[in-house]
Amino acid sequence: MAVSARIHMLLLLISLLSRLGLGRYIEVRNPSFPMLACRCLDMLATEGQFTFMTAQPQLACAAFLIGEPTEVISLELSDVNIDCSAGDFIKIFDGWVLKGEKFPSSQDHPLPLRQRYTDYCSSSAAGGAVLSSQNVAMVFFRIHSPDSGFTLTVKKQHNPMPCNIMSQSPEGSFTMVMPHHHWNCSFSIIYPVELQLTELSLGQHCIVLYCTILS
C-alpha cells in the first residue's frame, strides 16, 4: 500500500478513536514519563520516550506529533543506530505534510520551507532538541537494515500566543489572540465538522477570533 494511502487510513482511524475517546495519543494512561514503542506509521500526543526498532526494512515511515492548541513540541533523538551512507535517514519537519500539502502553509509559517526540515544525517543537526513553531510536528524516517532504530524524546512546552493550530478534538471552543503582530495565522481540523465563528474582534492593536467546533 502506498504511503499516502496508509496515512489517509491512519487519519481516518485517528478521527474515529478521538470520537470514541480511545488510543494512546488521545488519552494519557501513564502520568509518568513513559518508554513506549513507536510504529512505522504512528500518531503521538503524549510526552515520553518512543523507541523504534526495525525487524525488517522500513522505507516509508512517519510519526505525526500533536499537542494542545496552546503547546509547542520539543523533539530530541538519541540512541540512533542508522546508516546514513546506505540511504537511511531521519528528518524532523516543523508542521505536518498531508497528501502533499504542508501545514502550516509556506504563507502562514514564520520560517522558510528549507529551515523547517531538520536532517539527522546532516552533521549540523545530529544533536540537541528541535522545537516546533506550533502544536504539530512530524518525523520522517527510512531504515534499511534490521535491528536498527532510534529513540525519540517528546516534551511539550506552553505557547501563550498560538498562531497556527491543528485541532485534535472533534468539538470544543477555541480563542486565537494576535496582539500587534503582522502574522498570517490558521486553524485546521483533520476531520469533517461544523465550524461556527462566534465572534471576531478587529481592534487597533489586537485581533481576537472565537470559534466553536460542533461534532
Tab-separated table of C-alpha atoms in Angstrom:
chain	number	residue	atom	x	y	z
A	1	MET	CA	0.000	0.000	0.000
A	2	ALA	CA	1.317	3.455	-0.925
A	3	VAL	CA	2.396	5.620	1.987
A	4	SER	CA	-0.172	8.330	1.070
A	5	ALA	CA	-2.997	5.786	1.272
A	6	ARG	CA	-1.659	4.444	4.569
A	7	ILE	CA	-1.513	7.958	6.004
A	8	HIS	CA	-5.098	8.598	4.851
A	9	MET	CA	-6.253	5.424	6.611
A	10	LEU	CA	-4.324	6.444	9.737
A	11	LEU	CA	-6.087	9.817	9.829
A	12	LEU	CA	-9.481	8.139	9.459
A	13	LEU	CA	-8.573	5.893	12.403
A	14	ILE	CA	-7.458	8.925	14.419
A	15	SER	CA	-10.799	10.602	13.781
A	16	LEU	CA	-12.745	7.512	14.893
A	17	LEU	CA	-10.644	6.905	18.011
A	18	SER	CA	-10.812	10.553	19.053
A	19	ARG	CA	-14.606	10.446	18.920
A	20	LEU	CA	-14.602	7.246	20.995
A	21	GLY	CA	-12.002	8.585	23.440
A	22	LEU	CA	-9.613	5.714	22.717
A	23	GLY	CA	-5.959	5.477	21.787
A	24	ARG	CA	-2.709	6.342	23.476
A	25	TYR	CA	-2.496	9.603	21.544
A	26	ILE	CA	-5.845	10.784	22.884
A	27	GLU	CA	-5.656	9.649	26.496
A	28	VAL	CA	-2.566	9.660	28.722
A	29	ARG	CA	-2.745	6.378	30.600
A	30	ASN	CA	0.554	6.703	32.471
A	31	PRO	CA	1.240	10.049	34.179
A	32	SER	CA	4.984	9.314	34.475
A	33	PHE	CA	7.417	9.811	31.593
A	34	PRO	CA	6.836	6.534	29.711
A	35	MET	CA	9.063	4.472	27.412
A	36	LEU	CA	6.896	3.272	24.528
A	37	ALA	CA	7.344	1.600	21.167
A	38	CYS	CA	6.964	3.695	18.015
A	39	ARG	CA	5.381	2.164	14.906
A	40	CYS	CA	6.218	2.822	11.248
A	41	LEU	CA	3.103	4.993	10.931
A	42	ASP	CA	2.105	6.499	14.260
A	43	MET	CA	0.282	9.385	15.914
A	44	LEU	CA	1.756	10.635	19.202
A	45	ALA	CA	0.144	13.168	21.510
A	46	THR	CA	1.714	12.240	24.843
A	47	GLU	CA	5.075	13.123	26.293
A	48	GLY	CA	7.529	10.274	26.631
A	49	GLN	CA	10.361	8.363	25.040
A	50	PHE	CA	9.373	6.392	21.953
A	51	THR	CA	11.720	3.751	20.578
A	52	PHE	CA	11.581	2.457	17.022
A	53	MET	CA	13.440	-0.748	16.139
A	54	THR	CA	13.201	-2.430	12.756
A	55	ALA	CA	12.603	-6.153	12.280
A	56	GLN	CA	12.675	-5.649	8.508
A	57	PRO	CA	13.385	-2.748	6.130
A	58	GLN	CA	11.024	0.190	6.675
A	59	LEU	CA	11.297	2.556	3.719
A	60	ALA	CA	8.375	4.973	4.154
A	61	CYS	CA	7.637	5.735	7.814
A	62	ALA	CA	6.266	8.790	9.581
A	63	ALA	CA	5.262	9.782	13.096
A	64	PHE	CA	2.708	12.591	13.443
A	65	LEU	CA	3.011	14.534	16.708
A	66	ILE	CA	0.293	16.783	18.078
A	67	GLY	CA	-0.253	18.776	21.245
A	68	GLU	CA	-2.941	21.014	22.637
A	69	PRO	CA	-3.534	24.286	20.750
A	70	THR	CA	-1.519	26.208	23.366
A	71	GLU	CA	1.501	23.876	23.211
A	72	VAL	CA	4.601	23.502	21.095
A	73	ILE	CA	6.551	20.245	20.829
A	74	SER	CA	10.189	19.569	21.702
A	75	LEU	CA	11.776	16.586	19.901
A	76	GLU	CA	15.159	15.049	20.629
A	77	LEU	CA	16.770	11.980	19.035
A	78	SER	CA	19.025	9.603	20.945
A	79	ASP	CA	20.413	6.062	20.653
A	80	VAL	CA	20.361	6.468	16.885
A	81	ASN	CA	21.563	3.394	15.014
A	82	ILE	CA	21.096	4.007	11.279
A	83	ASP	CA	23.393	4.002	8.240
A	84	CYS	CA	23.126	7.379	6.517
A	85	SER	CA	25.594	6.281	3.818
A	86	ALA	CA	23.247	3.397	2.865
A	87	GLY	CA	20.263	5.689	2.338
A	88	ASP	CA	18.807	5.660	5.866
A	89	PHE	CA	17.510	8.973	7.146
A	90	ILE	CA	15.566	10.625	9.959
A	91	LYS	CA	14.068	14.048	9.267
A	92	ILE	CA	12.025	16.248	11.578
A	93	PHE	CA	9.544	18.636	9.970
A	94	ASP	CA	8.149	21.719	11.686
A	95	GLY	CA	4.491	21.017	10.884
A	96	TRP	CA	2.653	18.240	9.051
A	97	VAL	CA	2.681	17.043	5.455
A	98	LEU	CA	-0.621	15.508	4.320
A	99	LYS	CA	-1.287	14.454	0.722
A	100	GLY	CA	1.488	16.723	-0.461
A	101	GLU	CA	0.086	19.743	1.393
A	102	LYS	CA	2.054	21.306	4.218
A	103	PHE	CA	0.559	22.623	7.444
A	104	PRO	CA	1.084	25.401	8.178
A	105	SER	CA	1.455	26.561	4.595
A	106	SER	CA	4.541	28.445	3.464
A	107	GLN	CA	2.465	31.635	3.538
A	108	ASP	CA	1.478	31.130	7.189
A	109	HIS	CA	4.663	29.696	8.710
A	110	PRO	CA	7.262	32.118	10.148
A	111	LEU	CA	10.214	30.107	8.734
A	112	PRO	CA	11.249	29.452	5.125
A	113	LEU	CA	10.449	25.908	3.989
A	114	ARG	CA	14.072	24.706	3.970
A	115	GLN	CA	14.518	25.790	7.600
A	116	ARG	CA	11.521	23.702	8.694
A	117	TYR	CA	13.389	20.446	7.963
A	118	THR	CA	15.984	19.044	10.366
A	119	ASP	CA	18.016	16.172	8.884
A	120	TYR	CA	19.731	13.891	11.400
A	121	CYS	CA	22.230	12.775	8.763
A	122	SER	CA	23.416	16.367	8.430
A	123	SER	CA	26.333	16.974	10.787
A	124	SER	CA	24.833	20.290	11.896
A	125	ALA	CA	21.619	18.598	13.080
A	126	ALA	CA	22.908	15.472	14.801
A	127	GLY	CA	22.385	16.687	18.367
A	128	GLY	CA	20.096	18.792	20.514
A	129	ALA	CA	16.347	19.260	20.724
A	130	VAL	CA	14.165	20.651	17.941
A	131	LEU	CA	11.225	22.891	18.936
A	132	SER	CA	8.149	23.177	16.731
A	133	SER	CA	6.560	26.546	15.935
A	134	GLN	CA	3.004	25.257	16.551
A	135	ASN	CA	1.229	22.301	18.156
A	136	VAL	CA	2.162	19.764	15.449
A	137	ALA	CA	5.402	18.284	14.143
A	138	MET	CA	6.375	15.266	12.077
A	139	VAL	CA	9.225	12.765	11.862
A	140	PHE	CA	10.018	11.028	8.566
A	141	PHE	CA	12.359	8.066	8.590
A	142	ARG	CA	13.701	5.333	6.320
A	143	ILE	CA	15.724	2.426	7.676
A	144	HIS	CA	17.026	-0.433	5.523
A	145	SER	CA	18.740	-2.786	7.985
A	146	PRO	CA	17.031	-4.952	10.638
A	147	ASP	CA	17.829	-4.252	14.289
A	148	SER	CA	18.412	-0.564	13.538
A	149	GLY	CA	16.447	2.267	15.070
A	150	PHE	CA	16.349	5.274	17.365
A	151	THR	CA	14.686	6.784	20.432
A	152	LEU	CA	12.582	9.940	20.199
A	153	THR	CA	12.010	12.044	23.329
A	154	VAL	CA	8.834	14.134	23.172
A	155	LYS	CA	8.155	17.034	25.526
A	156	LYS	CA	5.537	19.795	25.496
A	157	GLN	CA	6.012	23.494	26.223
A	158	HIS	CA	3.400	26.180	26.780
A	159	ASN	CA	2.776	28.595	23.911
A	160	PRO	CA	0.993	31.719	25.232
A	161	MET	CA	0.101	33.087	21.769
A	162	PRO	CA	-0.565	30.244	19.321
A	163	CYS	CA	-0.892	31.382	15.725
A	164	ASN	CA	-1.202	28.204	13.623
A	165	ILE	CA	-3.324	25.475	15.232
A	166	MET	CA	-4.211	21.908	14.258
A	167	SER	CA	-7.208	20.711	16.279
A	168	GLN	CA	-7.208	17.127	17.557
A	169	SER	CA	-10.661	17.447	19.115
A	170	PRO	CA	-13.973	16.831	17.289
A	171	GLU	CA	-15.659	19.537	19.355
A	172	GLY	CA	-14.920	22.489	21.621
A	173	SER	CA	-14.355	26.250	21.638
A	174	PHE	CA	-11.094	27.970	20.798
A	175	THR	CA	-9.785	31.519	21.031
A	176	MET	CA	-6.895	32.937	18.993
A	177	VAL	CA	-5.382	36.264	20.051
A	178	MET	CA	-2.822	38.058	17.851
A	179	PRO	CA	-1.711	41.266	19.587
A	180	HIS	CA	0.090	43.897	17.436
A	181	HIS	CA	1.738	41.308	15.138
A	182	HIS	CA	1.566	41.175	11.359
A	183	TRP	CA	1.049	37.414	11.236
A	184	ASN	CA	-0.743	35.065	8.896
A	185	CYS	CA	-2.440	32.502	11.141
A	186	SER	CA	-4.538	29.400	10.506
A	187	PHE	CA	-6.826	26.955	12.298
A	188	SER	CA	-7.081	23.460	10.772
A	189	ILE	CA	-9.189	20.405	11.547
A	190	ILE	CA	-8.334	16.906	10.278
A	191	TYR	CA	-11.885	15.543	10.010
A	192	PRO	CA	-15.278	16.835	8.818
A	193	VAL	CA	-17.042	19.024	11.396
A	194	GLU	CA	-19.328	22.024	11.539
A	195	LEU	CA	-17.423	25.186	12.375
A	196	GLN	CA	-19.164	28.214	13.877
A	197	LEU	CA	-17.418	31.586	14.069
A	198	THR	CA	-18.953	33.167	17.160
A	199	GLU	CA	-17.014	36.428	17.390
A	200	LEU	CA	-14.325	38.344	15.529
A	201	SER	CA	-12.756	41.419	17.073
A	202	LEU	CA	-10.538	43.619	14.879
A	203	GLY	CA	-9.122	46.081	17.371
A	204	GLN	CA	-6.459	48.671	16.664
A	205	HIS	CA	-3.730	46.648	18.353
A	206	CYS	CA	-5.207	43.165	18.689
A	207	ILE	CA	-7.195	40.648	16.662
A	208	VAL	CA	-9.354	38.187	18.615
A	209	LEU	CA	-11.048	35.206	16.950
A	210	TYR	CA	-13.563	32.963	18.721
A	211	CYS	CA	-14.720	29.759	17.034
A	212	THR	CA	-16.673	26.681	18.076
A	213	ILE	CA	-16.336	23.158	16.617
A	214	LEU	CA	-19.607	21.217	16.557
A	215	SER	CA	-19.364	17.450	16.049
